[in-house]
Amino acid sequence: MRVGDYIDAYCSRCKRVMDHTVVSMEGSEVSRVRCRTCDYEHTYRPGQTGKKKELTKEEAFNQVLASVMGTIPGATEEKPKKKKK
Ligand SMILES: [Zn+2]
């Protein structure tokens, strides 16, 4: 994370989690951010994005796996079994 990067943060003006731009850093921690929607600059507090549910690595992997499995060539081309007499 560095100055100019985009980060999700809670905007007290928009009253919701919005895209923000990092304005200043304190060491490796984001210090101030600016809302990209209303240009409101404020202190960034870690944990403000807690409302958003983040996937664990395993869950993310399973999601990718599931999407890959669903797009295997042939799987969708499977012909319906119809018996014609
Ligand atoms: Zn805002």
PDB file of N, CA, C and O and ligand atoms in Angstrom:
ATOM      1  N   MET A   1       0.838  -1.205   0.000  1.00  0.00           N
ATOM      2  CA  MET A   1       0.000   0.000   0.000  1.00  0.00           C
ATOM      3  C   MET A   1       0.870   1.251   0.000  1.00  0.00           C
ATOM      4  O   MET A   1       1.833   1.345   0.749  1.00  0.00           O
ATOM      5  N   ARG A   2       0.564   2.193  -0.866  1.00  0.00           N
ATOM      6  CA  ARG A   2       1.341   3.428  -0.898  1.00  0.00           C
ATOM      7  C   ARG A   2       0.434   4.592  -1.277  1.00  0.00           C
ATOM      8  O   ARG A   2      -0.713   4.383  -1.662  1.00  0.00           O
ATOM      9  N   VAL A   3       0.974   5.800  -1.154  1.00  0.00           N
ATOM     10  CA  VAL A   3       0.194   7.000  -1.466  1.00  0.00           C
ATOM     11  C   VAL A   3      -0.261   6.947  -2.915  1.00  0.00           C
ATOM     12  O   VAL A   3       0.531   6.674  -3.809  1.00  0.00           O
ATOM     13  N   GLY A   4      -1.540   7.208  -3.125  1.00  0.00           N
ATOM     14  CA  GLY A   4      -2.094   7.173  -4.471  1.00  0.00           C
ATOM     15  C   GLY A   4      -2.846   5.891  -4.767  1.00  0.00           C
ATOM     16  O   GLY A   4      -3.585   5.828  -5.740  1.00  0.00           O
ATOM     17  N   ASP A   5      -2.640   4.896  -3.929  1.00  0.00           N
ATOM     18  CA  ASP A   5      -3.335   3.623  -4.115  1.00  0.00           C
ATOM     19  C   ASP A   5      -4.812   3.756  -3.753  1.00  0.00           C
ATOM     20  O   ASP A   5      -5.193   4.640  -3.008  1.00  0.00           O
ATOM     21  N   TYR A   6      -5.607   2.876  -4.287  1.00  0.00           N
ATOM     22  CA  TYR A   6      -7.022   2.847  -3.943  1.00  0.00           C
ATOM     23  C   TYR A   6      -7.223   1.905  -2.766  1.00  0.00           C
ATOM     24  O   TYR A   6      -6.588   0.865  -2.673  1.00  0.00           O
ATOM     25  N   ILE A   7      -8.136   2.303  -1.881  1.00  0.00           N
ATOM     26  CA  ILE A   7      -8.402   1.476  -0.710  1.00  0.00           C
ATOM     27  C   ILE A   7      -9.868   1.621  -0.318  1.00  0.00           C
ATOM     28  O   ILE A   7     -10.466   2.696  -0.480  1.00  0.00           O
ATOM     29  N   ASP A   8     -10.451   0.557   0.139  1.00  0.00           N
ATOM     30  CA  ASP A   8     -11.823   0.597   0.630  1.00  0.00           C
ATOM     31  C   ASP A   8     -11.830   1.166   2.039  1.00  0.00           C
ATOM     32  O   ASP A   8     -11.100   0.693   2.896  1.00  0.00           O
ATOM     33  N   ALA A   9     -12.648   2.174   2.271  1.00  0.00           N
ATOM     34  CA  ALA A   9     -12.749   2.745   3.606  1.00  0.00           C
ATOM     35  C   ALA A   9     -14.153   3.297   3.809  1.00  0.00           C
ATOM     36  O   ALA A   9     -14.865   3.585   2.838  1.00  0.00           O
ATOM     37  N   TYR A  10     -14.515   3.454   5.061  1.00  0.00           N
ATOM     38  CA  TYR A  10     -15.841   3.986   5.357  1.00  0.00           C
ATOM     39  C   TYR A  10     -15.816   5.501   5.245  1.00  0.00           C
ATOM     40  O   TYR A  10     -15.002   6.165   5.884  1.00  0.00           O
ATOM     41  N   CYS A  11     -16.681   6.048   4.420  1.00  0.00           N
ATOM     42  CA  CYS A  11     -16.786   7.497   4.276  1.00  0.00           C
ATOM     43  C   CYS A  11     -17.960   7.973   5.121  1.00  0.00           C
ATOM     44  O   CYS A  11     -19.091   7.535   4.915  1.00  0.00           O
ATOM     45  N   SER A  12     -17.672   8.888   6.075  1.00  0.00           N
ATOM     46  CA  SER A  12     -18.736   9.345   6.967  1.00  0.00           C
ATOM     47  C   SER A  12     -19.669  10.322   6.249  1.00  0.00           C
ATOM     48  O   SER A  12     -20.726  10.660   6.747  1.00  0.00           O
ATOM     49  N   ARG A  13     -19.241  10.815   5.095  1.00  0.00           N
ATOM     50  CA  ARG A  13     -20.114  11.696   4.326  1.00  0.00           C
ATOM     51  C   ARG A  13     -21.064  10.880   3.452  1.00  0.00           C
ATOM     52  O   ARG A  13     -22.254  11.167   3.355  1.00  0.00           O
ATOM     53  N   CYS A  14     -20.498   9.858   2.809  1.00  0.00           N
ATOM     54  CA  CYS A  14     -21.332   8.983   1.976  1.00  0.00           C
ATOM     55  C   CYS A  14     -22.087   7.985   2.848  1.00  0.00           C
ATOM     56  O   CYS A  14     -23.031   7.348   2.387  1.00  0.00           O
ATOM     57  N   LYS A  15     -21.646   7.847   4.093  1.00  0.00           N
ATOM     58  CA  LYS A  15     -22.257   6.924   5.046  1.00  0.00           C
ATOM     59  C   LYS A  15     -22.204   5.482   4.555  1.00  0.00           C
ATOM     60  O   LYS A  15     -23.138   4.701   4.746  1.00  0.00           O
ATOM     61  N   ARG A  16     -21.124   5.166   3.888  1.00  0.00           N
ATOM     62  CA  ARG A  16     -20.929   3.796   3.434  1.00  0.00           C
ATOM     63  C   ARG A  16     -19.478   3.574   3.025  1.00  0.00           C
ATOM     64  O   ARG A  16     -18.716   4.517   2.915  1.00  0.00           O
ATOM     65  N   VAL A  17     -19.129   2.319   2.808  1.00  0.00           N
ATOM     66  CA  VAL A  17     -17.772   1.996   2.363  1.00  0.00           C
ATOM     67  C   VAL A  17     -17.623   2.353   0.894  1.00  0.00           C
ATOM     68  O   VAL A  17     -18.394   1.888   0.059  1.00  0.00           O
ATOM     69  N   MET A  18     -16.650   3.225   0.618  1.00  0.00           N
ATOM     70  CA  MET A  18     -16.440   3.691  -0.750  1.00  0.00           C
ATOM     71  C   MET A  18     -14.972   3.500  -1.137  1.00  0.00           C
ATOM     72  O   MET A  18     -14.112   3.254  -0.294  1.00  0.00           O
ATOM     73  N   ASP A  19     -14.700   3.664  -2.421  1.00  0.00           N
ATOM     74  CA  ASP A  19     -13.325   3.682  -2.903  1.00  0.00           C
ATOM     75  C   ASP A  19     -12.650   4.962  -2.428  1.00  0.00           C
ATOM     76  O   ASP A  19     -13.193   6.036  -2.587  1.00  0.00           O
ATOM     77  N   HIS A  20     -11.480   4.817  -1.852  1.00  0.00           N
ATOM     78  CA  HIS A  20     -10.724   5.972  -1.399  1.00  0.00           C
ATOM     79  C   HIS A  20      -9.342   5.961  -2.034  1.00  0.00           C
ATOM     80  O   HIS A  20      -8.855   4.919  -2.456  1.00  0.00           O
ATOM     81  N   THR A  21      -8.717   7.137  -2.070  1.00  0.00           N
ATOM     82  CA  THR A  21      -7.330   7.240  -2.498  1.00  0.00           C
ATOM     83  C   THR A  21      -6.481   7.504  -1.264  1.00  0.00           C
ATOM     84  O   THR A  21      -6.834   8.335  -0.437  1.00  0.00           O
ATOM     85  N   VAL A  22      -5.363   6.784  -1.133  1.00  0.00           N
ATOM     86  CA  VAL A  22      -4.462   7.000  -0.001  1.00  0.00           C
ATOM     87  C   VAL A  22      -3.772   8.349  -0.172  1.00  0.00           C
ATOM     88  O   VAL A  22      -3.155   8.621  -1.205  1.00  0.00           O
ATOM     89  N   VAL A  23      -3.892   9.221   0.846  1.00  0.00           N
ATOM     90  CA  VAL A  23      -3.304  10.556   0.769  1.00  0.00           C
ATOM     91  C   VAL A  23      -1.980  10.604   1.512  1.00  0.00           C
ATOM     92  O   VAL A  23      -1.034  11.267   1.079  1.00  0.00           O
ATOM     93  N   SER A  24      -1.903   9.932   2.660  1.00  0.00           N
ATOM     94  CA  SER A  24      -0.641   9.925   3.397  1.00  0.00           C
ATOM     95  C   SER A  24      -0.496   8.637   4.199  1.00  0.00           C
ATOM     96  O   SER A  24      -1.485   7.991   4.535  1.00  0.00           O
ATOM     97  N   MET A  25       0.752   8.296   4.465  1.00  0.00           N
ATOM     98  CA  MET A  25       1.064   7.049   5.144  1.00  0.00           C
ATOM     99  C   MET A  25       1.839   7.329   6.433  1.00  0.00           C
ATOM    100  O   MET A  25       2.510   8.338   6.562  1.00  0.00           O
ATOM    101  N   GLU A  26       1.698   6.420   7.368  1.00  0.00           N
ATOM    102  CA  GLU A  26       2.527   6.460   8.574  1.00  0.00           C
ATOM    103  C   GLU A  26       3.256   5.133   8.632  1.00  0.00           C
ATOM    104  O   GLU A  26       2.694   4.136   9.078  1.00  0.00           O
ATOM    105  N   GLY A  27       4.491   5.137   8.162  1.00  0.00           N
ATOM    106  CA  GLY A  27       5.217   3.880   8.055  1.00  0.00           C
ATOM    107  C   GLY A  27       4.578   3.043   6.977  1.00  0.00           C
ATOM    108  O   GLY A  27       4.472   3.481   5.837  1.00  0.00           O
ATOM    109  N   SER A  28       4.109   1.860   7.333  1.00  0.00           N
ATOM    110  CA  SER A  28       3.454   0.992   6.351  1.00  0.00           C
ATOM    111  C   SER A  28       1.946   1.041   6.513  1.00  0.00           C
ATOM    112  O   SER A  28       1.215   0.318   5.842  1.00  0.00           O
ATOM    113  N   GLU A  29       1.471   1.914   7.426  1.00  0.00           N
ATOM    114  CA  GLU A  29       0.034   2.011   7.675  1.00  0.00           C
ATOM    115  C   GLU A  29      -0.548   3.211   6.945  1.00  0.00           C
ATOM    116  O   GLU A  29       0.073   4.275   6.878  1.00  0.00           O
ATOM    117  N   VAL A  30      -1.756   3.038   6.413  1.00  0.00           N
ATOM    118  CA  VAL A  30      -2.444   4.146   5.765  1.00  0.00           C
ATOM    119  C   VAL A  30      -2.888   5.138   6.828  1.00  0.00           C
ATOM    120  O   VAL A  30      -3.489   4.757   7.832  1.00  0.00           O
ATOM    121  N   SER A  31      -2.568   6.399   6.639  1.00  0.00           N
ATOM    122  CA  SER A  31      -2.889   7.419   7.638  1.00  0.00           C
ATOM    123  C   SER A  31      -4.118   8.236   7.247  1.00  0.00           C
ATOM    124  O   SER A  31      -5.072   8.360   8.001  1.00  0.00           O
ATOM    125  N   ARG A  32      -4.083   8.795   6.037  1.00  0.00           N
ATOM    126  CA  ARG A  32      -5.233   9.587   5.581  1.00  0.00           C
ATOM    127  C   ARG A  32      -5.697   9.136   4.206  1.00  0.00           C
ATOM    128  O   ARG A  32      -4.893   8.714   3.379  1.00  0.00           O
ATOM    129  N   VAL A  33      -6.973   9.226   3.984  1.00  0.00           N
ATOM    130  CA  VAL A  33      -7.547   8.825   2.701  1.00  0.00           C
ATOM    131  C   VAL A  33      -8.519   9.891   2.211  1.00  0.00           C
ATOM    132  O   VAL A  33      -9.004  10.698   3.001  1.00  0.00           O
ATOM    133  N   ARG A  34      -8.783   9.881   0.895  1.00  0.00           N
ATOM    134  CA  ARG A  34      -9.768  10.806   0.337  1.00  0.00           C
ATOM    135  C   ARG A  34     -10.791  10.010  -0.450  1.00  0.00           C
ATOM    136  O   ARG A  34     -10.443   9.184  -1.296  1.00  0.00           O
ATOM    137  N   CYS A  35     -12.048  10.283  -0.134  1.00  0.00           N
ATOM    138  CA  CYS A  35     -13.137   9.593  -0.809  1.00  0.00           C
ATOM    139  C   CYS A  35     -13.143   9.973  -2.287  1.00  0.00           C
ATOM    140  O   CYS A  35     -13.097  11.150  -2.630  1.00  0.00           O
ATOM    141  N   ARG A  36     -13.194   8.978  -3.152  1.00  0.00           N
ATOM    142  CA  ARG A  36     -13.170   9.245  -4.589  1.00  0.00           C
ATOM    143  C   ARG A  36     -14.518   9.726  -5.082  1.00  0.00           C
ATOM    144  O   ARG A  36     -14.646  10.216  -6.198  1.00  0.00           O
ATOM    145  N   THR A  37     -15.534   9.556  -4.262  1.00  0.00           N
ATOM    146  CA  THR A  37     -16.880   9.945  -4.671  1.00  0.00           C
ATOM    147  C   THR A  37     -17.188  11.391  -4.302  1.00  0.00           C
ATOM    148  O   THR A  37     -17.681  12.155  -5.117  1.00  0.00           O
ATOM    149  N   CYS A  38     -16.876  11.780  -3.052  1.00  0.00           N
ATOM    150  CA  CYS A  38     -17.231  13.134  -2.601  1.00  0.00           C
ATOM    151  C   CYS A  38     -16.007  13.978  -2.261  1.00  0.00           C
ATOM    152  O   CYS A  38     -16.149  15.122  -1.837  1.00  0.00           O
ATOM    153  N   ASP A  39     -14.799  13.440  -2.468  1.00  0.00           N
ATOM    154  CA  ASP A  39     -13.549  14.164  -2.224  1.00  0.00           C
ATOM    155  C   ASP A  39     -13.350  14.531  -0.763  1.00  0.00           C
ATOM    156  O   ASP A  39     -12.597  15.443  -0.446  1.00  0.00           O
ATOM    157  N   TYR A  40     -14.027  13.854   0.131  1.00  0.00           N
ATOM    158  CA  TYR A  40     -13.893  14.130   1.558  1.00  0.00           C
ATOM    159  C   TYR A  40     -12.638  13.446   2.073  1.00  0.00           C
ATOM    160  O   TYR A  40     -12.489  12.235   1.978  1.00  0.00           O
ATOM    161  N   GLU A  41     -11.702  14.266   2.621  1.00  0.00           N
ATOM    162  CA  GLU A  41     -10.451  13.728   3.125  1.00  0.00           C
ATOM    163  C   GLU A  41     -10.560  13.517   4.625  1.00  0.00           C
ATOM    164  O   GLU A  41     -11.033  14.385   5.353  1.00  0.00           O
ATOM    165  N   HIS A  42     -10.161  12.327   5.069  1.00  0.00           N
ATOM    166  CA  HIS A  42     -10.278  12.028   6.495  1.00  0.00           C
ATOM    167  C   HIS A  42      -9.275  10.974   6.912  1.00  0.00           C
ATOM    168  O   HIS A  42      -8.610  10.367   6.072  1.00  0.00           O
ATOM    169  N   THR A  43      -9.188  10.770   8.229  1.00  0.00           N
ATOM    170  CA  THR A  43      -8.276   9.778   8.764  1.00  0.00           C
ATOM    171  C   THR A  43      -8.773   8.386   8.445  1.00  0.00           C
ATOM    172  O   THR A  43      -9.970   8.113   8.545  1.00  0.00           O
ATOM    173  N   TYR A  44      -7.837   7.533   8.071  1.00  0.00           N
ATOM    174  CA  TYR A  44      -8.208   6.143   7.795  1.00  0.00           C
ATOM    175  C   TYR A  44      -8.063   5.326   9.065  1.00  0.00           C
ATOM    176  O   TYR A  44      -7.026   5.345   9.723  1.00  0.00           O
ATOM    177  N   ARG A  45      -9.119   4.637   9.424  1.00  0.00           N
ATOM    178  CA  ARG A  45      -9.060   3.768  10.601  1.00  0.00           C
ATOM    179  C   ARG A  45      -9.245   2.326  10.166  1.00  0.00           C
ATOM    180  O   ARG A  45     -10.302   1.984   9.619  1.00  0.00           O
ATOM    181  N   PRO A  46      -8.233   1.509  10.403  1.00  0.00           N
ATOM    182  CA  PRO A  46      -8.359   0.091  10.047  1.00  0.00           C
ATOM    183  C   PRO A  46      -9.556  -0.522  10.757  1.00  0.00           C
ATOM    184  O   PRO A  46      -9.819  -0.215  11.917  1.00  0.00           O
ATOM    185  N   GLY A  47     -10.256  -1.371  10.074  1.00  0.00           N
ATOM    186  CA  GLY A  47     -11.421  -2.007  10.692  1.00  0.00           C
ATOM    187  C   GLY A  47     -12.706  -1.354  10.255  1.00  0.00           C
ATOM    188  O   GLY A  47     -13.783  -1.892  10.462  1.00  0.00           O
ATOM    189  N   GLN A  48     -12.589  -0.197   9.603  1.00  0.00           N
ATOM    190  CA  GLN A  48     -13.795   0.480   9.149  1.00  0.00           C
ATOM    191  C   GLN A  48     -14.480  -0.282   8.029  1.00  0.00           C
ATOM    192  O   GLN A  48     -15.652  -0.100   7.782  1.00  0.00           O
ATOM    193  N   THR A  49     -13.713  -1.110   7.363  1.00  0.00           N
ATOM    194  CA  THR A  49     -14.287  -1.871   6.263  1.00  0.00           C
ATOM    195  C   THR A  49     -14.800  -3.223   6.741  1.00  0.00           C
ATOM    196  O   THR A  49     -15.106  -4.089   5.949  1.00  0.00           O
ATOM    197  N   GLY A  50     -14.876  -3.376   8.062  1.00  0.00           N
ATOM    198  CA  GLY A  50     -15.243  -4.660   8.643  1.00  0.00           C
ATOM    199  C   GLY A  50     -16.587  -5.193   8.197  1.00  0.00           C
ATOM    200  O   GLY A  50     -16.849  -6.380   8.330  1.00  0.00           O
ATOM    201  N   LYS A  51     -17.432  -4.300   7.680  1.00  0.00           N
ATOM    202  CA  LYS A  51     -18.754  -4.754   7.256  1.00  0.00           C
ATOM    203  C   LYS A  51     -18.660  -5.660   6.034  1.00  0.00           C
ATOM    204  O   LYS A  51     -19.539  -6.458   5.781  1.00  0.00           O
ATOM    205  N   LYS A  52     -17.594  -5.474   5.284  1.00  0.00           N
ATOM    206  CA  LYS A  52     -17.416  -6.271   4.077  1.00  0.00           C
ATOM    207  C   LYS A  52     -16.901  -7.658   4.451  1.00  0.00           C
ATOM    208  O   LYS A  52     -15.938  -7.781   5.205  1.00  0.00           O
ATOM    209  N   LYS A  53     -17.534  -8.669   3.906  1.00  0.00           N
ATOM    210  CA  LYS A  53     -17.105 -10.023   4.197  1.00  0.00           C
ATOM    211  C   LYS A  53     -15.977 -10.417   3.251  1.00  0.00           C
ATOM    212  O   LYS A  53     -16.132 -10.359   2.041  1.00  0.00           O
ATOM    213  N   GLU A  54     -14.838 -10.770   3.846  1.00  0.00           N
ATOM    214  CA  GLU A  54     -13.710 -11.166   3.005  1.00  0.00           C
ATOM    215  C   GLU A  54     -13.583 -12.671   2.963  1.00  0.00           C
ATOM    216  O   GLU A  54     -13.752 -13.352   3.962  1.00  0.00           O
ATOM    217  N   LEU A  55     -13.266 -13.162   1.787  1.00  0.00           N
ATOM    218  CA  LEU A  55     -13.110 -14.598   1.620  1.00  0.00           C
ATOM    219  C   LEU A  55     -11.761 -15.047   2.155  1.00  0.00           C
ATOM    220  O   LEU A  55     -10.779 -14.346   2.025  1.00  0.00           O
ATOM    221  N   THR A  56     -11.748 -16.215   2.767  1.00  0.00           N
ATOM    222  CA  THR A  56     -10.472 -16.800   3.136  1.00  0.00           C
ATOM    223  C   THR A  56      -9.820 -17.342   1.871  1.00  0.00           C
ATOM    224  O   THR A  56     -10.458 -17.439   0.828  1.00  0.00           O
ATOM    225  N   LYS A  57      -8.538 -17.688   1.983  1.00  0.00           N
ATOM    226  CA  LYS A  57      -7.834 -18.205   0.814  1.00  0.00           C
ATOM    227  C   LYS A  57      -8.516 -19.464   0.292  1.00  0.00           C
ATOM    228  O   LYS A  57      -8.636 -19.667  -0.899  1.00  0.00           O
ATOM    229  N   GLU A  58      -8.958 -20.300   1.234  1.00  0.00           N
ATOM    230  CA  GLU A  58      -9.587 -21.562   0.844  1.00  0.00           C
ATOM    231  C   GLU A  58     -10.907 -21.300   0.134  1.00  0.00           C
ATOM    232  O   GLU A  58     -11.218 -21.907  -0.887  1.00  0.00           O
ATOM    233  N   GLU A  59     -11.698 -20.383   0.670  1.00  0.00           N
ATOM    234  CA  GLU A  59     -12.982 -20.067   0.054  1.00  0.00           C
ATOM    235  C   GLU A  59     -12.791 -19.486  -1.340  1.00  0.00           C
ATOM    236  O   GLU A  59     -13.510 -19.814  -2.280  1.00  0.00           O
ATOM    237  N   ALA A  60     -11.785 -18.605  -1.463  1.00  0.00           N
ATOM    238  CA  ALA A  60     -11.493 -18.001  -2.756  1.00  0.00           C
ATOM    239  C   ALA A  60     -11.070 -19.063  -3.747  1.00  0.00           C
ATOM    240  O   ALA A  60     -11.486 -19.053  -4.905  1.00  0.00           O
ATOM    241  N   PHE A  61     -10.231 -19.992  -3.268  1.00  0.00           N
ATOM    242  CA  PHE A  61      -9.750 -21.074  -4.124  1.00  0.00           C
ATOM    243  C   PHE A  61     -10.913 -21.929  -4.600  1.00  0.00           C
ATOM    244  O   PHE A  61     -11.014 -22.282  -5.777  1.00  0.00           O
ATOM    245  N   ASN A  62     -11.808 -22.257  -3.668  1.00  0.00           N
ATOM    246  CA  ASN A  62     -12.959 -23.085  -4.015  1.00  0.00           C
ATOM    247  C   ASN A  62     -13.861 -22.392  -5.027  1.00  0.00           C
ATOM    248  O   ASN A  62     -14.428 -23.031  -5.899  1.00  0.00           O
ATOM    249  N   GLN A  63     -13.974 -21.065  -4.891  1.00  0.00           N
ATOM    250  CA  GLN A  63     -14.798 -20.319  -5.835  1.00  0.00           C
ATOM    251  C   GLN A  63     -14.200 -20.371  -7.230  1.00  0.00           C
ATOM    252  O   GLN A  63     -14.895 -20.579  -8.213  1.00  0.00           O
ATOM    253  N   VAL A  64     -12.871 -20.181  -7.294  1.00  0.00           N
ATOM    254  CA  VAL A  64     -12.183 -20.246  -8.581  1.00  0.00           C
ATOM    255  C   VAL A  64     -12.336 -21.633  -9.173  1.00  0.00           C
ATOM    256  O   VAL A  64     -12.645 -21.798 -10.342  1.00  0.00           O
ATOM    257  N   LEU A  65     -12.138 -22.621  -8.309  1.00  0.00           N
ATOM    258  CA  LEU A  65     -12.243 -24.019  -8.741  1.00  0.00           C
ATOM    259  C   LEU A  65     -13.637 -24.290  -9.310  1.00  0.00           C
ATOM    260  O   LEU A  65     -13.793 -24.886 -10.370  1.00  0.00           O
ATOM    261  N   ALA A  66     -14.637 -23.819  -8.607  1.00  0.00           N
ATOM    262  CA  ALA A  66     -16.015 -24.049  -9.026  1.00  0.00           C
ATOM    263  C   ALA A  66     -16.290 -23.395 -10.369  1.00  0.00           C
ATOM    264  O   ALA A  66     -16.951 -23.975 -11.230  1.00  0.00           O
ATOM    265  N   SER A  67     -15.756 -22.174 -10.547  1.00  0.00           N
ATOM    266  CA  SER A  67     -15.999 -21.480 -11.809  1.00  0.00           C
ATOM    267  C   SER A  67     -15.263 -22.164 -12.948  1.00  0.00           C
ATOM    268  O   SER A  67     -15.740 -22.209 -14.071  1.00  0.00           O
ATOM    269  N   VAL A  68     -14.068 -22.688 -12.629  1.00  0.00           N
ATOM    270  CA  VAL A  68     -13.297 -23.410 -13.646  1.00  0.00           C
ATOM    271  C   VAL A  68     -14.000 -24.706 -14.014  1.00  0.00           C
ATOM    272  O   VAL A  68     -14.130 -25.047 -15.183  1.00  0.00           O
ATOM    273  N   MET A  69     -14.455 -25.411 -12.983  1.00  0.00           N
ATOM    274  CA  MET A  69     -15.128 -26.690 -13.217  1.00  0.00           C
ATOM    275  C   MET A  69     -16.374 -26.508 -14.076  1.00  0.00           C
ATOM    276  O   MET A  69     -16.735 -27.374 -14.856  1.00  0.00           O
ATOM    277  N   GLY A  70     -17.018 -25.357 -13.912  1.00  0.00           N
ATOM    278  CA  GLY A  70     -18.256 -25.115 -14.647  1.00  0.00           C
ATOM    279  C   GLY A  70     -18.019 -24.767 -16.100  1.00  0.00           C
ATOM    280  O   GLY A  70     -18.950 -24.769 -16.891  1.00  0.00           O
ATOM    281  N   THR A  71     -16.769 -24.441 -16.441  1.00  0.00           N
ATOM    282  CA  THR A  71     -16.493 -24.005 -17.810  1.00  0.00           C
ATOM    283  C   THR A  71     -15.605 -24.993 -18.552  1.00  0.00           C
ATOM    284  O   THR A  71     -14.989 -24.647 -19.530  1.00  0.00           O
ATOM    285  N   ILE A  72     -15.523 -26.198 -18.025  1.00  0.00           N
ATOM    286  CA  ILE A  72     -14.732 -27.211 -18.731  1.00  0.00           C
ATOM    287  C   ILE A  72     -15.401 -27.545 -20.060  1.00  0.00           C
ATOM    288  O   ILE A  72     -16.603 -27.835 -20.100  1.00  0.00           O
ATOM    289  N   PRO A  73     -14.620 -27.459 -21.150  1.00  0.00           N
ATOM    290  CA  PRO A  73     -15.197 -27.775 -22.471  1.00  0.00           C
ATOM    291  C   PRO A  73     -15.743 -29.194 -22.473  1.00  0.00           C
ATOM    292  O   PRO A  73     -15.071 -30.106 -22.028  1.00  0.00           O
ATOM    293  N   GLY A  74     -16.932 -29.355 -22.972  1.00  0.00           N
ATOM    294  CA  GLY A  74     -17.526 -30.686 -22.988  1.00  0.00           C
ATOM    295  C   GLY A  74     -18.586 -30.815 -21.926  1.00  0.00           C
ATOM    296  O   GLY A  74     -19.614 -31.431 -22.138  1.00  0.00           O
ATOM    297  N   ALA A  75     -18.330 -30.190 -20.785  1.00  0.00           N
ATOM    298  CA  ALA A  75     -19.280 -30.294 -19.685  1.00  0.00           C
ATOM    299  C   ALA A  75     -20.608 -29.640 -20.060  1.00  0.00           C
ATOM    300  O   ALA A  75     -21.670 -30.120 -19.689  1.00  0.00           O
ATOM    301  N   THR A  76     -20.496 -28.540 -20.811  1.00  0.00           N
ATOM    302  CA  THR A  76     -21.718 -27.839 -21.197  1.00  0.00           C
ATOM    303  C   THR A  76     -22.256 -28.370 -22.521  1.00  0.00           C
ATOM    304  O   THR A  76     -23.374 -28.100 -22.889  1.00  0.00           O
ATOM    305  N   GLU A  77     -21.384 -29.130 -23.219  1.00  0.00           N
ATOM    306  CA  GLU A  77     -21.805 -29.651 -24.512  1.00  0.00           C
ATOM    307  C   GLU A  77     -22.430 -31.042 -24.397  1.00  0.00           C
ATOM    308  O   GLU A  77     -22.728 -31.678 -25.400  1.00  0.00           O
ATOM    309  N   GLU A  78     -22.545 -31.454 -23.166  1.00  0.00           N
ATOM    310  CA  GLU A  78     -23.113 -32.789 -22.943  1.00  0.00           C
ATOM    311  C   GLU A  78     -24.508 -32.869 -23.537  1.00  0.00           C
ATOM    312  O   GLU A  78     -25.371 -32.043 -23.249  1.00  0.00           O
ATOM    313  N   LYS A  79     -24.707 -33.862 -24.369  1.00  0.00           N
ATOM    314  CA  LYS A  79     -25.986 -33.963 -25.049  1.00  0.00           C
ATOM    315  C   LYS A  79     -27.015 -34.632 -24.122  1.00  0.00           C
ATOM    316  O   LYS A  79     -26.706 -35.611 -23.462  1.00  0.00           O
ATOM    317  N   PRO A  80     -28.174 -34.065 -24.120  1.00  0.00           N
ATOM    318  CA  PRO A  80     -29.240 -34.669 -23.308  1.00  0.00           C
ATOM    319  C   PRO A  80     -29.589 -36.052 -23.845  1.00  0.00           C
ATOM    320  O   PRO A  80     -29.655 -36.256 -25.060  1.00  0.00           O
ATOM    321  N   LYS A  81     -29.769 -36.957 -22.911  1.00  0.00           N
ATOM    322  CA  LYS A  81     -30.072 -38.327 -23.331  1.00  0.00           C
ATOM    323  C   LYS A  81     -31.553 -38.453 -23.672  1.00  0.00           C
ATOM    324  O   LYS A  81     -32.418 -38.444 -22.810  1.00  0.00           O
ATOM    325  N   LYS A  82     -31.797 -38.565 -24.931  1.00  0.00           N
ATOM    326  CA  LYS A  82     -33.187 -38.724 -25.364  1.00  0.00           C
ATOM    327  C   LYS A  82     -33.290 -40.004 -26.171  1.00  0.00           C
ATOM    328  O   LYS A  82     -32.546 -40.195 -27.146  1.00  0.00           O
ATOM    329  N   LYS A  83     -34.155 -40.818 -25.771  1.00  0.00           N
ATOM    330  CA  LYS A  83     -34.348 -42.065 -26.489  1.00  0.00           C
ATOM    331  C   LYS A  83     -35.497 -41.932 -27.469  1.00  0.00           C
ATOM    332  O   LYS A  83     -36.629 -41.670 -27.083  1.00  0.00           O
ATOM    333  N   LYS A  84     -35.154 -42.074 -28.718  1.00  0.00           N
ATOM    334  CA  LYS A  84     -36.209 -41.984 -29.717  1.00  0.00           C
ATOM    335  C   LYS A  84     -36.467 -43.370 -30.302  1.00  0.00           C
ATOM    336  O   LYS A  84     -35.544 -44.051 -30.726  1.00  0.00           O
ATOM    337  N   LYS A  85     -37.690 -43.725 -30.356  1.00  0.00           N
ATOM    338  CA  LYS A  85     -37.986 -45.044 -30.906  1.00  0.00           C
ATOM    339  C   LYS A  85     -38.743 -44.907 -32.229  1.00  0.00           C
ATOM    340  O   LYS A  85     -39.582 -44.050 -32.383  1.00  0.00           O
TER     341      LYS A  85
HETATM  342 ZN    ZN B   1     -17.573  10.100   0.390  1.00  0.00          ZN
END
